[in-house]
Amino acid sequence: MVTVRRPQRADARRNFDALLAAARDAFAENGTDASLEDIARRAGVGIGTLYRNFPTRRDLFEAVYVEEVDQLSAAATAVASLPPWDALTAWLHRFVAYAVTKRAIIEALNRESEMFATCRRTMYDAGEPLLERAQKAGAVRTDVSFDDLLRLVSGLTSAAFVDDAQRDRVIALALDGLRA
Amino acid sequence: MVTVRRPQRADARRNFDALLAAARDAFAENGTDASLEDIARRAGVGIGTLYRNFPTRRDLFEAVYVEEVDQLSAAATAVASLPPWDALTAWLHRFVAYAVTKRAIIEALNRESEMFATCRRTMYDAGEPLLERAQKAGAVRTDVSFDDLLRLVSGLTSAAFVDDAQRDRVIALALDGLRA
DNA sequence: TGCGAAACGGAGGCCCCCCTCCACTAATCT
DNA sequence: AGATTAGTGGAGGGGGGCCTCCGTTTCGCA
């Protein structure tokens, strides 16, 4: 897992965190190619400071991305105690609610890079057991791979919906196709 | 239906068509905010010529968009003779195959504008009867609206897939949730 | 409190895009 | 063939993003 070292000095650490937060917002709003100068502005920091902490746009993006993935994988253990079908769908709903504001995760779903590969693995390690459990319990058809499933759901994150109710309705609809 | 008048003179008409084709490609590749100068370059035409034919980026986009929607709606009559379920899914597959290279259609799915509203209506008029027929025939559950369906499917167009086989598999999966 | 090192931030060079304007080119008409 | 005029295309000004560089500020240790 790639980790970026937080700076030592207090002021530097403050700026580092502000940048990370600003970047998260900016990437969510405008996708991977949000303006770096805008991110620095949002963080109340000079552009030079951004570049010192994150020499390339990629460095910044990865720092945000790793954090997101970690949270997503933590969510998997949180639902582990539910019944198989419920655990799976709860996690998938979480995935959607989560990724819908952070579409960079989706954009990156099949981008080439060691770092992405690692993160993808992390996500799969978290979610795949949920699917397998549901399949063993006979709740989900067995001709579906976790990759299929994730792509199905991730597609829905980028669709536009009239309101949250419609979004949930459509996701439920899609998941009904999974049932054994 | 908004229509752009093609120019009278032969050379002008050639340029007009080249611009439209170049724009279609560029929008497909880079989304709605493709570079206009790049479009002019692709068309082998000066930037001034682009602006004379299409004073705003929106004019250009609409010209492309209208054409796409027309083709999509024509596809609906082409499948009308199939059995209800097959007709519906055939059209939806067509929708995906189509929109996947032209994601601007999706981006525009709920953009505000009289012109978009008209085109949306055209698309709905084409596809909605297919759903209703399938529902009346008992092939599709009745608690699904055409809007739900279109958004479900349109989400899948923007998902990334390993290959076409996976895409078709995932779409079929999603559509299985529709069955009555 | 004083000092060295760490961190800051924005000016500036570069590049690409947007859009306008107008001297030039060539299609069409007679 | 020559005149008329629609049509061309690219230069250029403005704006904004990228990234580097370095004079200035601030931290935190002693």
PDB file of N, CA, C and O in Angstrom, chain B residues 22-70:
ATOM      1  N   ALA B  22     -16.392  15.246 -37.625  1.00  0.00           N
ATOM      2  CA  ALA B  22     -15.277  15.422 -36.692  1.00  0.00           C
ATOM      3  C   ALA B  22     -15.813  15.663 -35.277  1.00  0.00           C
ATOM      4  O   ALA B  22     -15.284  15.140 -34.302  1.00  0.00           O
ATOM      5  N   ALA B  23     -16.870  16.433 -35.203  1.00  0.00           N
ATOM      6  CA  ALA B  23     -17.442  16.743 -33.890  1.00  0.00           C
ATOM      7  C   ALA B  23     -17.993  15.484 -33.237  1.00  0.00           C
ATOM      8  O   ALA B  23     -17.832  15.261 -32.046  1.00  0.00           O
ATOM      9  N   ARG B  24     -18.639  14.673 -34.038  1.00  0.00           N
ATOM     10  CA  ARG B  24     -19.186  13.428 -33.500  1.00  0.00           C
ATOM     11  C   ARG B  24     -18.061  12.608 -32.861  1.00  0.00           C
ATOM     12  O   ARG B  24     -18.170  12.171 -31.717  1.00  0.00           O
ATOM     13  N   ASP B  25     -16.957  12.459 -33.595  1.00  0.00           N
ATOM     14  CA  ASP B  25     -15.833  11.689 -33.068  1.00  0.00           C
ATOM     15  C   ASP B  25     -15.265  12.324 -31.805  1.00  0.00           C
ATOM     16  O   ASP B  25     -15.021  11.656 -30.812  1.00  0.00           O
ATOM     17  N   ALA B  26     -15.044  13.615 -31.891  1.00  0.00           N
ATOM     18  CA  ALA B  26     -14.394  14.296 -30.780  1.00  0.00           C
ATOM     19  C   ALA B  26     -15.257  14.241 -29.521  1.00  0.00           C
ATOM     20  O   ALA B  26     -14.763  13.980 -28.427  1.00  0.00           O
ATOM     21  N   PHE B  27     -16.543  14.456 -29.681  1.00  0.00           N
ATOM     22  CA  PHE B  27     -17.436  14.391 -28.519  1.00  0.00           C
ATOM     23  C   PHE B  27     -17.442  12.978 -27.946  1.00  0.00           C
ATOM     24  O   PHE B  27     -17.494  12.797 -26.721  1.00  0.00           O
ATOM     25  N   ALA B  28     -17.392  12.000 -28.824  1.00  0.00           N
ATOM     26  CA  ALA B  28     -17.392  10.621 -28.346  1.00  0.00           C
ATOM     27  C   ALA B  28     -16.128  10.336 -27.540  1.00  0.00           C
ATOM     28  O   ALA B  28     -16.180   9.683 -26.510  1.00  0.00           O
ATOM     29  N   GLU B  29     -15.016  10.872 -28.021  1.00  0.00           N
ATOM     30  CA  GLU B  29     -13.762  10.585 -27.336  1.00  0.00           C
ATOM     31  C   GLU B  29     -13.583  11.370 -26.051  1.00  0.00           C
ATOM     32  O   GLU B  29     -13.141  10.846 -25.044  1.00  0.00           O
ATOM     33  N   ASN B  30     -13.908  12.642 -26.124  1.00  0.00           N
ATOM     34  CA  ASN B  30     -13.541  13.515 -25.005  1.00  0.00           C
ATOM     35  C   ASN B  30     -14.719  14.122 -24.261  1.00  0.00           C
ATOM     36  O   ASN B  30     -14.528  14.989 -23.423  1.00  0.00           O
ATOM     37  N   GLY B  31     -15.918  13.712 -24.592  1.00  0.00           N
ATOM     38  CA  GLY B  31     -17.058  14.298 -23.907  1.00  0.00           C
ATOM     39  C   GLY B  31     -17.395  15.675 -24.452  1.00  0.00           C
ATOM     40  O   GLY B  31     -16.760  16.175 -25.391  1.00  0.00           O
ATOM     41  N   THR B  32     -18.383  16.280 -23.845  1.00  0.00           N
ATOM     42  CA  THR B  32     -18.942  17.528 -24.336  1.00  0.00           C
ATOM     43  C   THR B  32     -17.931  18.658 -24.456  1.00  0.00           C
ATOM     44  O   THR B  32     -18.127  19.591 -25.214  1.00  0.00           O
ATOM     45  N   ASP B  33     -16.860  18.593 -23.694  1.00  0.00           N
ATOM     46  CA  ASP B  33     -15.948  19.734 -23.732  1.00  0.00           C
ATOM     47  C   ASP B  33     -14.698  19.478 -24.561  1.00  0.00           C
ATOM     48  O   ASP B  33     -13.629  19.982 -24.251  1.00  0.00           O
ATOM     49  N   ALA B  34     -14.864  18.725 -25.617  1.00  0.00           N
ATOM     50  CA  ALA B  34     -13.757  18.559 -26.554  1.00  0.00           C
ATOM     51  C   ALA B  34     -13.346  19.930 -27.089  1.00  0.00           C
ATOM     52  O   ALA B  34     -14.162  20.841 -27.151  1.00  0.00           O
ATOM     53  N   SER B  35     -12.106  20.035 -27.480  1.00  0.00           N
ATOM     54  CA  SER B  35     -11.612  21.314 -27.982  1.00  0.00           C
ATOM     55  C   SER B  35     -12.147  21.625 -29.370  1.00  0.00           C
ATOM     56  O   SER B  35     -12.035  20.819 -30.294  1.00  0.00           O
ATOM     57  N   LEU B  36     -12.705  22.821 -29.523  1.00  0.00           N
ATOM     58  CA  LEU B  36     -13.271  23.204 -30.814  1.00  0.00           C
ATOM     59  C   LEU B  36     -12.180  23.353 -31.860  1.00  0.00           C
ATOM     60  O   LEU B  36     -12.372  23.024 -33.030  1.00  0.00           O
ATOM     61  N   GLU B  37     -11.033  23.849 -31.439  1.00  0.00           N
ATOM     62  CA  GLU B  37      -9.937  23.979 -32.391  1.00  0.00           C
ATOM     63  C   GLU B  37      -9.494  22.614 -32.881  1.00  0.00           C
ATOM     64  O   GLU B  37      -9.141  22.444 -34.041  1.00  0.00           O
ATOM     65  N   ASP B  38      -9.550  21.648 -32.000  1.00  0.00           N
ATOM     66  CA  ASP B  38      -9.196  20.290 -32.400  1.00  0.00           C
ATOM     67  C   ASP B  38     -10.211  19.758 -33.398  1.00  0.00           C
ATOM     68  O   ASP B  38      -9.851  19.108 -34.384  1.00  0.00           O
ATOM     69  N   ILE B  39     -11.470  20.040 -33.170  1.00  0.00           N
ATOM     70  CA  ILE B  39     -12.511  19.587 -34.096  1.00  0.00           C
ATOM     71  C   ILE B  39     -12.287  20.193 -35.476  1.00  0.00           C
ATOM     72  O   ILE B  39     -12.338  19.505 -36.492  1.00  0.00           O
ATOM     73  N   ALA B  40     -11.993  21.484 -35.495  1.00  0.00           N
ATOM     74  CA  ALA B  40     -11.732  22.139 -36.779  1.00  0.00           C
ATOM     75  C   ALA B  40     -10.529  21.490 -37.459  1.00  0.00           C
ATOM     76  O   ALA B  40     -10.557  21.208 -38.661  1.00  0.00           O
ATOM     77  N   ARG B  41      -9.489  21.227 -36.676  1.00  0.00           N
ATOM     78  CA  ARG B  41      -8.295  20.587 -37.229  1.00  0.00           C
ATOM     79  C   ARG B  41      -8.643  19.242 -37.829  1.00  0.00           C
ATOM     80  O   ARG B  41      -8.267  18.939 -38.962  1.00  0.00           O
ATOM     81  N   ARG B  42      -9.361  18.419 -37.063  1.00  0.00           N
ATOM     82  CA  ARG B  42      -9.751  17.094 -37.557  1.00  0.00           C
ATOM     83  C   ARG B  42     -10.521  17.207 -38.863  1.00  0.00           C
ATOM     84  O   ARG B  42     -10.407  16.370 -39.747  1.00  0.00           O
ATOM     85  N   ALA B  43     -11.353  18.218 -38.942  1.00  0.00           N
ATOM     86  CA  ALA B  43     -12.187  18.380 -40.131  1.00  0.00           C
ATOM     87  C   ALA B  43     -11.383  18.973 -41.289  1.00  0.00           C
ATOM     88  O   ALA B  43     -11.884  19.100 -42.399  1.00  0.00           O
ATOM     89  N   GLY B  44     -10.147  19.360 -41.031  1.00  0.00           N
ATOM     90  CA  GLY B  44      -9.323  19.961 -42.056  1.00  0.00           C
ATOM     91  C   GLY B  44      -9.859  21.315 -42.486  1.00  0.00           C
ATOM     92  O   GLY B  44      -9.872  21.669 -43.664  1.00  0.00           O
ATOM     93  N   VAL B  45     -10.248  22.091 -41.510  1.00  0.00           N
ATOM     94  CA  VAL B  45     -10.974  23.331 -41.767  1.00  0.00           C
ATOM     95  C   VAL B  45     -10.482  24.384 -40.776  1.00  0.00           C
ATOM     96  O   VAL B  45     -10.032  24.061 -39.683  1.00  0.00           O
ATOM     97  N   GLY B  46     -10.511  25.639 -41.158  1.00  0.00           N
ATOM     98  CA  GLY B  46     -10.094  26.697 -40.246  1.00  0.00           C
ATOM     99  C   GLY B  46     -11.092  26.879 -39.112  1.00  0.00           C
ATOM    100  O   GLY B  46     -12.270  26.557 -39.260  1.00  0.00           O
ATOM    101  N   ILE B  47     -10.602  27.390 -38.012  1.00  0.00           N
ATOM    102  CA  ILE B  47     -11.470  27.583 -36.859  1.00  0.00           C
ATOM    103  C   ILE B  47     -12.606  28.550 -37.177  1.00  0.00           C
ATOM    104  O   ILE B  47     -13.724  28.427 -36.680  1.00  0.00           O
ATOM    105  N   GLY B  48     -12.306  29.502 -38.054  1.00  0.00           N
ATOM    106  CA  GLY B  48     -13.321  30.473 -38.450  1.00  0.00           C
ATOM    107  C   GLY B  48     -14.516  29.807 -39.111  1.00  0.00           C
ATOM    108  O   GLY B  48     -15.670  30.182 -38.887  1.00  0.00           O
ATOM    109  N   THR B  49     -14.227  28.807 -39.914  1.00  0.00           N
ATOM    110  CA  THR B  49     -15.292  28.085 -40.604  1.00  0.00           C
ATOM    111  C   THR B  49     -16.185  27.359 -39.611  1.00  0.00           C
ATOM    112  O   THR B  49     -17.414  27.350 -39.749  1.00  0.00           O
ATOM    113  N   LEU B  50     -15.567  26.787 -38.611  1.00  0.00           N
ATOM    114  CA  LEU B  50     -16.363  26.137 -37.580  1.00  0.00           C
ATOM    115  C   LEU B  50     -17.331  27.139 -36.957  1.00  0.00           C
ATOM    116  O   LEU B  50     -18.523  26.880 -36.841  1.00  0.00           O
ATOM    117  N   TYR B  51     -16.794  28.289 -36.598  1.00  0.00           N
ATOM    118  CA  TYR B  51     -17.627  29.274 -35.910  1.00  0.00           C
ATOM    119  C   TYR B  51     -18.717  29.848 -36.814  1.00  0.00           C
ATOM    120  O   TYR B  51     -19.752  30.269 -36.333  1.00  0.00           O
ATOM    121  N   ARG B  52     -18.468  29.906 -38.109  1.00  0.00           N
ATOM    122  CA  ARG B  52     -19.528  30.427 -38.965  1.00  0.00           C
ATOM    123  C   ARG B  52     -20.689  29.450 -39.024  1.00  0.00           C
ATOM    124  O   ARG B  52     -21.850  29.821 -38.928  1.00  0.00           O
ATOM    125  N   ASN B  53     -20.382  28.173 -39.117  1.00  0.00           N
ATOM    126  CA  ASN B  53     -21.448  27.175 -39.181  1.00  0.00           C
ATOM    127  C   ASN B  53     -22.139  26.958 -37.840  1.00  0.00           C
ATOM    128  O   ASN B  53     -23.346  26.736 -37.793  1.00  0.00           O
ATOM    129  N   PHE B  54     -21.342  27.031 -36.797  1.00  0.00           N
ATOM    130  CA  PHE B  54     -21.886  26.753 -35.471  1.00  0.00           C
ATOM    131  C   PHE B  54     -21.393  27.820 -34.496  1.00  0.00           C
ATOM    132  O   PHE B  54     -20.357  27.638 -33.859  1.00  0.00           O
ATOM    133  N   PRO B  55     -22.153  28.902 -34.377  1.00  0.00           N
ATOM    134  CA  PRO B  55     -21.687  30.054 -33.604  1.00  0.00           C
ATOM    135  C   PRO B  55     -21.307  29.714 -32.164  1.00  0.00           C
ATOM    136  O   PRO B  55     -20.425  30.340 -31.606  1.00  0.00           O
ATOM    137  N   THR B  56     -21.966  28.743 -31.565  1.00  0.00           N
ATOM    138  CA  THR B  56     -21.595  28.375 -30.209  1.00  0.00           C
ATOM    139  C   THR B  56     -21.326  26.877 -30.147  1.00  0.00           C
ATOM    140  O   THR B  56     -21.800  26.117 -30.984  1.00  0.00           O
ATOM    141  N   ARG B  57     -20.604  26.472 -29.123  1.00  0.00           N
ATOM    142  CA  ARG B  57     -20.335  25.058 -28.906  1.00  0.00           C
ATOM    143  C   ARG B  57     -21.647  24.289 -28.823  1.00  0.00           C
ATOM    144  O   ARG B  57     -21.776  23.169 -29.286  1.00  0.00           O
ATOM    145  N   ARG B  58     -22.623  24.933 -28.233  1.00  0.00           N
ATOM    146  CA  ARG B  58     -23.923  24.293 -28.080  1.00  0.00           C
ATOM    147  C   ARG B  58     -24.574  23.993 -29.429  1.00  0.00           C
ATOM    148  O   ARG B  58     -25.181  22.944 -29.612  1.00  0.00           O
ATOM    149  N   ASP B  59     -24.465  24.934 -30.344  1.00  0.00           N
ATOM    150  CA  ASP B  59     -25.038  24.717 -31.677  1.00  0.00           C
ATOM    151  C   ASP B  59     -24.450  23.468 -32.319  1.00  0.00           C
ATOM    152  O   ASP B  59     -25.162  22.651 -32.900  1.00  0.00           O
ATOM    153  N   LEU B  60     -23.154  23.351 -32.191  1.00  0.00           N
ATOM    154  CA  LEU B  60     -22.480  22.199 -32.772  1.00  0.00           C
ATOM    155  C   LEU B  60     -22.946  20.917 -32.094  1.00  0.00           C
ATOM    156  O   LEU B  60     -23.284  19.926 -32.746  1.00  0.00           O
ATOM    157  N   PHE B  61     -22.965  20.973 -30.793  1.00  0.00           N
ATOM    158  CA  PHE B  61     -23.361  19.788 -30.052  1.00  0.00           C
ATOM    159  C   PHE B  61     -24.778  19.364 -30.412  1.00  0.00           C
ATOM    160  O   PHE B  61     -25.058  18.187 -30.630  1.00  0.00           O
ATOM    161  N   GLU B  62     -25.654  20.330 -30.491  1.00  0.00           N
ATOM    162  CA  GLU B  62     -27.048  20.006 -30.794  1.00  0.00           C
ATOM    163  C   GLU B  62     -27.191  19.375 -32.171  1.00  0.00           C
ATOM    164  O   GLU B  62     -27.968  18.438 -32.357  1.00  0.00           O
ATOM    165  N   ALA B  63     -26.403  19.895 -33.117  1.00  0.00           N
ATOM    166  CA  ALA B  63     -26.489  19.342 -34.466  1.00  0.00           C
ATOM    167  C   ALA B  63     -26.121  17.862 -34.461  1.00  0.00           C
ATOM    168  O   ALA B  63     -26.781  17.033 -35.094  1.00  0.00           O
ATOM    169  N   VAL B  64     -25.078  17.533 -33.707  1.00  0.00           N
ATOM    170  CA  VAL B  64     -24.675  16.133 -33.611  1.00  0.00           C
ATOM    171  C   VAL B  64     -25.745  15.324 -32.883  1.00  0.00           C
ATOM    172  O   VAL B  64     -26.150  14.250 -33.327  1.00  0.00           O
ATOM    173  N   TYR B  65     -26.190  15.890 -31.811  1.00  0.00           N
ATOM    174  CA  TYR B  65     -27.093  15.193 -30.904  1.00  0.00           C
ATOM    175  C   TYR B  65     -28.413  14.817 -31.573  1.00  0.00           C
ATOM    176  O   TYR B  65     -28.891  13.694 -31.454  1.00  0.00           O
ATOM    177  N   VAL B  66     -28.971  15.767 -32.272  1.00  0.00           N
ATOM    178  CA  VAL B  66     -30.253  15.529 -32.927  1.00  0.00           C
ATOM    179  C   VAL B  66     -30.164  14.342 -33.869  1.00  0.00           C
ATOM    180  O   VAL B  66     -31.043  13.478 -33.900  1.00  0.00           O
ATOM    181  N   GLU B  67     -29.074  14.310 -34.598  1.00  0.00           N
ATOM    182  CA  GLU B  67     -28.885  13.230 -35.560  1.00  0.00           C
ATOM    183  C   GLU B  67     -28.845  11.866 -34.858  1.00  0.00           C
ATOM    184  O   GLU B  67     -29.491  10.900 -35.277  1.00  0.00           O
ATOM    185  N   GLU B  68     -28.112  11.817 -33.756  1.00  0.00           N
ATOM    186  CA  GLU B  68     -27.986  10.568 -32.996  1.00  0.00           C
ATOM    187  C   GLU B  68     -29.354  10.096 -32.505  1.00  0.00           C
ATOM    188  O   GLU B  68     -29.705   8.921 -32.595  1.00  0.00           O
ATOM    189  N   VAL B  69     -30.092  11.021 -31.964  1.00  0.00           N
ATOM    190  CA  VAL B  69     -31.381  10.664 -31.400  1.00  0.00           C
ATOM    191  C   VAL B  69     -32.323  10.142 -32.476  1.00  0.00           C
ATOM    192  O   VAL B  69     -33.052   9.173 -32.266  1.00  0.00           O
ATOM    193  N   ASP B  70     -32.265  10.764 -33.626  1.00  0.00           N
ATOM    194  CA  ASP B  70     -33.105  10.306 -34.724  1.00  0.00           C
ATOM    195  C   ASP B  70     -32.809   8.852 -35.067  1.00  0.00           C
ATOM    196  O   ASP B  70     -33.713   8.042 -35.249  1.00  0.00           O
TER     197      ASP B  70
END
